Amino acid sequence: MRLRAEGLALAFSWLTVLPVRGPSQVDRARAGRALAHAPLVGLVLGCVCSALLWATTVAGLSAILCGLVVVAAAALLTRGMHIDGLADTADGLGCYGPPERAREVMKSGSAGPFGVAAIALTSAIQAASLGQLAQERLWWAVVVVAVTARVAAVLACRKGIDASTSGGFGALVAGTQSNAVLTLWVLAAAAASVFAQPDRPWQGPLVVLTVLTLSVLAVRHCVRRFGGLSGDVLGAAIETTTASAAVGLLIGS
């Protein structure tokens, strides 16, 4: 029980700006337990975003403005880490050369044209789709989107995945997640998504399984391109899965 509480505290201290203190020293075992709790972080963030969407909708803001406010709030709540990872990953994928060159581009500290385009397009899709989910009053769907995005990060760290470098966040969490943890979170996300579209209970699980499969394929490509997994790739997986899951849950609305 203590180890679970420690993993949960570290997950919130790593992945959010909430005033939660994790352990002073972090090794791969602790990091793996923390990442295994990432979907619970998504649950809390999803509830906050859903409540904010409801409040802005009640305030009379347009759907797109509601979505933009929530996307900005989510970026603040997560220190912008996932957006930064998305930009770095896009720049790395857009450059020529061997994995070493791609990793060098990703560590440059500035966003290139591919990174800027990725942030702009992904954020726009998130804002428009989340705003429409609010307009449709699909509040639970917003929570499902946030949880599913963090399940994608857990899947990215499955056994057999190596880190691209010997240091950094990727080195701490790559290959730490067992098949049991992966199966548990995929099934939990699929079960929760049954209520995302009340009129079509089959749509949520179908969307969750589809976007998680696409995320696994995208992460696999990044691992081949960069010579392993990095924290930037995890951020990109979270951001792109957020966008694709929100769009998927809107199909047929």
Coordinates of C-alpha atoms in Angstrom, one line a residue:
M1 CA 0.0 0.0 0.0
R2 CA 2.9 2.4 0.8
L3 CA 4.5 1.7 -2.5
R4 CA 1.3 2.4 -4.3
A5 CA 0.8 5.7 -2.5
E6 CA 4.4 6.6 -3.2
G7 CA 3.9 5.8 -6.9
L8 CA 0.7 7.9 -7.1
A9 CA 2.3 10.8 -5.3
L10 CA 5.3 10.7 -7.7
A11 CA 3.0 10.5 -10.7
F12 CA 1.2 13.7 -9.6
S13 CA 4.4 15.5 -8.7
W14 CA 5.9 14.6 -12.1
L15 CA 3.0 15.1 -14.4
T16 CA 1.1 18.0 -12.9
V17 CA 1.7 21.3 -11.1
L18 CA -0.4 20.2 -8.1
P19 CA 1.4 20.6 -4.8
V20 CA 2.1 16.9 -4.3
R21 CA 5.6 15.8 -3.0
G22 CA 7.0 12.6 -4.3
P23 CA 10.0 10.7 -2.9
S24 CA 13.3 12.6 -2.8
Q25 CA 15.2 9.9 -4.8
V26 CA 13.8 8.3 -7.9
D27 CA 15.0 5.0 -9.5
R28 CA 13.6 2.9 -12.3
A29 CA 11.4 0.9 -9.9
R30 CA 9.8 4.1 -8.4
A31 CA 9.5 5.7 -11.9
G32 CA 7.8 2.6 -13.2
R33 CA 5.3 2.6 -10.4
A34 CA 4.6 6.3 -11.0
L35 CA 4.0 5.8 -14.7
A36 CA 1.6 3.0 -14.0
H37 CA -0.5 5.5 -12.1
A38 CA -0.5 8.0 -15.0
P39 CA -4.1 7.2 -16.0
L40 CA -5.3 8.2 -12.6
V41 CA -3.6 11.5 -13.1
G42 CA -5.5 11.7 -16.4
L43 CA -8.7 11.0 -14.5
V44 CA -8.2 14.0 -12.2
L45 CA -7.1 16.3 -15.0
G46 CA -10.1 15.1 -17.1
C47 CA -12.5 15.9 -14.3
V48 CA -10.9 19.4 -14.0
C49 CA -11.1 20.0 -17.7
S50 CA -14.7 18.7 -17.9
A51 CA -15.7 21.1 -15.0
L52 CA -14.0 24.0 -16.7
L53 CA -15.8 23.2 -20.0
W54 CA -19.1 23.2 -18.1
A55 CA -18.3 26.5 -16.4
T56 CA -17.3 28.2 -19.6
T57 CA -20.3 26.8 -21.5
V58 CA -22.6 28.1 -18.7
A59 CA -20.9 31.5 -19.0
G60 CA -22.0 31.7 -22.6
L61 CA -18.7 31.3 -24.3
S62 CA -18.6 29.8 -27.8
A63 CA -17.7 26.1 -28.2
I64 CA -14.3 26.9 -29.8
L65 CA -13.4 29.5 -27.1
C66 CA -14.4 27.0 -24.4
G67 CA -12.1 24.5 -26.0
L68 CA -9.2 26.9 -26.3
V69 CA -9.5 27.9 -22.6
V70 CA -9.4 24.2 -21.6
V71 CA -6.4 23.4 -23.8
A72 CA -4.6 26.4 -22.3
A73 CA -5.5 25.2 -18.8
A74 CA -4.4 21.7 -19.5
A75 CA -1.0 23.0 -20.7
L76 CA -0.6 25.0 -17.5
L77 CA -1.6 22.1 -15.3
T78 CA 1.0 19.9 -16.9
R79 CA 3.8 22.5 -17.1
G80 CA 3.6 22.3 -20.9
M81 CA 5.7 19.2 -20.8
H82 CA 3.6 17.2 -23.2
I83 CA 3.4 20.1 -25.7
D84 CA 7.2 20.5 -25.6
G85 CA 7.6 16.8 -26.2
L86 CA 5.2 16.9 -29.2
A87 CA 7.3 19.8 -30.7
D88 CA 10.6 18.0 -30.1
T89 CA 9.3 14.8 -31.5
A90 CA 7.9 16.4 -34.6
D91 CA 11.2 18.2 -35.2
G92 CA 13.1 15.0 -34.8
L93 CA 10.9 13.1 -37.2
G94 CA 11.2 15.9 -39.7
C95 CA 15.0 16.0 -39.8
Y96 CA 17.3 13.9 -42.0
G97 CA 20.2 11.8 -40.8
P98 CA 20.8 9.0 -38.3
P99 CA 19.1 8.6 -34.9
E100 CA 22.0 10.6 -33.3
R101 CA 21.2 13.6 -35.5
A102 CA 17.5 13.3 -34.7
R103 CA 18.2 13.2 -31.0
E104 CA 20.5 16.2 -31.4
V105 CA 17.7 18.2 -33.1
M106 CA 15.2 17.2 -30.3
K107 CA 17.6 18.5 -27.6
S108 CA 18.3 21.8 -29.3
G109 CA 15.9 23.7 -27.0
S110 CA 14.0 25.5 -29.7
A111 CA 11.0 24.5 -31.8
G112 CA 11.6 24.2 -35.5
P113 CA 8.9 24.5 -38.2
F114 CA 7.7 20.9 -37.8
G115 CA 7.4 21.4 -34.1
V116 CA 5.5 24.7 -34.4
A117 CA 3.1 23.1 -37.0
A118 CA 2.5 20.1 -34.8
I119 CA 1.6 22.2 -31.8
A120 CA -0.6 24.5 -33.8
L121 CA -2.5 21.7 -35.5
T122 CA -2.8 19.4 -32.5
S123 CA -3.9 22.2 -30.2
A124 CA -6.5 23.4 -32.7
I125 CA -7.9 20.0 -33.1
Q126 CA -8.1 19.5 -29.4
A127 CA -9.8 22.9 -28.8
A128 CA -12.4 22.4 -31.5
S129 CA -13.2 18.8 -30.5
L130 CA -13.3 19.4 -26.8
G131 CA -15.5 22.5 -27.4
Q132 CA -17.9 20.4 -29.4
L133 CA -17.9 17.7 -26.8
A134 CA -19.0 20.4 -24.3
Q135 CA -21.6 21.7 -26.7
E136 CA -23.0 18.1 -27.0
R137 CA -22.9 18.0 -23.1
L138 CA -20.7 14.9 -23.3
W139 CA -18.9 15.6 -20.0
W140 CA -17.7 12.1 -19.3
A141 CA -16.3 11.8 -22.8
V142 CA -13.8 14.6 -21.8
V143 CA -12.6 12.6 -18.9
V144 CA -12.3 9.4 -21.0
V145 CA -10.1 11.4 -23.5
A146 CA -7.7 12.4 -20.7
V147 CA -7.5 8.9 -19.3
T148 CA -7.0 7.3 -22.6
A149 CA -4.1 9.7 -23.5
R150 CA -2.3 8.6 -20.3
V151 CA -2.9 4.9 -21.1
A152 CA -1.1 5.6 -24.3
A153 CA 1.9 6.7 -22.3
V154 CA 1.8 3.5 -20.3
L155 CA 1.6 1.4 -23.4
A156 CA 4.6 3.2 -24.8
C157 CA 6.7 1.9 -21.9
R158 CA 5.9 -1.8 -22.2
K159 CA 8.4 -4.5 -21.7
G160 CA 11.0 -4.7 -24.5
I161 CA 11.1 -1.0 -25.2
D162 CA 14.6 0.5 -24.7
A163 CA 15.5 4.1 -23.9
S164 CA 17.1 6.3 -26.6
T165 CA 19.7 7.6 -24.1
S166 CA 21.1 6.5 -20.8
G167 CA 19.7 9.5 -19.0
G168 CA 16.5 11.5 -18.8
F169 CA 12.9 10.5 -18.2
G170 CA 12.8 7.9 -21.0
A171 CA 15.7 6.0 -19.4
L172 CA 13.7 5.8 -16.1
V173 CA 10.4 4.5 -17.5
A174 CA 11.2 2.7 -20.8
G175 CA 10.4 -1.0 -20.6
T176 CA 9.0 -0.8 -17.0
Q177 CA 5.3 -1.7 -17.6
S178 CA 4.2 -5.3 -17.4
N179 CA 1.6 -6.9 -19.6
A180 CA -0.7 -7.2 -16.6
V181 CA -0.6 -3.4 -16.1
L182 CA -1.1 -2.7 -19.8
T183 CA -4.1 -5.1 -20.0
L184 CA -5.6 -3.6 -16.8
W185 CA -5.5 0.0 -18.1
V186 CA -6.7 -0.8 -21.6
L187 CA -9.7 -2.7 -20.3
A188 CA -10.4 0.0 -17.7
A189 CA -10.3 2.7 -20.3
A190 CA -12.5 0.7 -22.7
A191 CA -15.0 0.0 -19.9
A192 CA -15.2 3.6 -18.8
S193 CA -15.7 4.7 -22.4
V194 CA -19.0 2.8 -22.7
F195 CA -20.7 5.8 -21.1
A196 CA -18.9 8.4 -23.3
Q197 CA -21.6 8.3 -25.9
P198 CA -24.8 7.3 -24.1
D199 CA -26.7 6.8 -27.4
R200 CA -24.0 4.6 -28.9
P201 CA -22.3 2.6 -26.0
W202 CA -20.1 0.7 -28.5
Q203 CA -18.5 3.8 -29.9
G204 CA -16.4 4.6 -26.9
P205 CA -14.6 1.2 -26.6
L206 CA -14.1 1.2 -30.4
V207 CA -12.5 4.6 -30.3
V208 CA -10.3 3.8 -27.3
L209 CA -9.0 0.6 -28.8
T210 CA -8.4 2.2 -32.2
V211 CA -6.5 5.3 -30.9
L212 CA -4.4 3.2 -28.6
T213 CA -3.5 0.9 -31.4
L214 CA -2.5 3.9 -33.6
S215 CA -0.5 5.3 -30.7
V216 CA 1.4 2.1 -30.2
L217 CA 2.3 2.0 -34.0
A218 CA 3.4 5.7 -33.9
V219 CA 5.6 5.1 -30.8
R220 CA 7.1 2.1 -32.5
H221 CA 8.0 4.2 -35.4
C222 CA 9.6 6.8 -33.2
V223 CA 11.6 4.2 -31.3
R224 CA 13.0 3.0 -34.6
R225 CA 13.7 6.5 -35.8
F226 CA 15.3 7.8 -32.6
G227 CA 17.0 4.5 -31.5
G228 CA 14.8 4.2 -28.4
L229 CA 12.1 5.8 -26.3
S230 CA 12.4 9.3 -24.8
G231 CA 10.3 11.5 -22.6
D232 CA 9.5 13.7 -25.6
V233 CA 7.9 10.7 -27.4
L234 CA 5.7 10.1 -24.4
G235 CA 4.5 13.7 -24.4
A236 CA 3.8 13.4 -28.2
A237 CA 1.8 10.2 -27.6
I238 CA -0.3 12.0 -24.9
E239 CA -1.1 15.0 -27.0
T240 CA -1.9 13.2 -30.3
T241 CA -4.0 10.6 -28.5
T242 CA -5.9 13.4 -26.8
A243 CA -6.7 14.9 -30.2
S244 CA -7.6 11.6 -31.9
A245 CA -9.7 10.3 -29.1
A246 CA -11.7 13.5 -28.8
V247 CA -12.4 13.5 -32.6
G248 CA -13.3 9.8 -32.5
L249 CA -15.9 10.3 -29.8
L250 CA -17.5 13.0 -31.9
I251 CA -18.0 11.0 -35.0
G252 CA -21.7 10.6 -35.7
S253 CA -22.7 13.3 -33.2

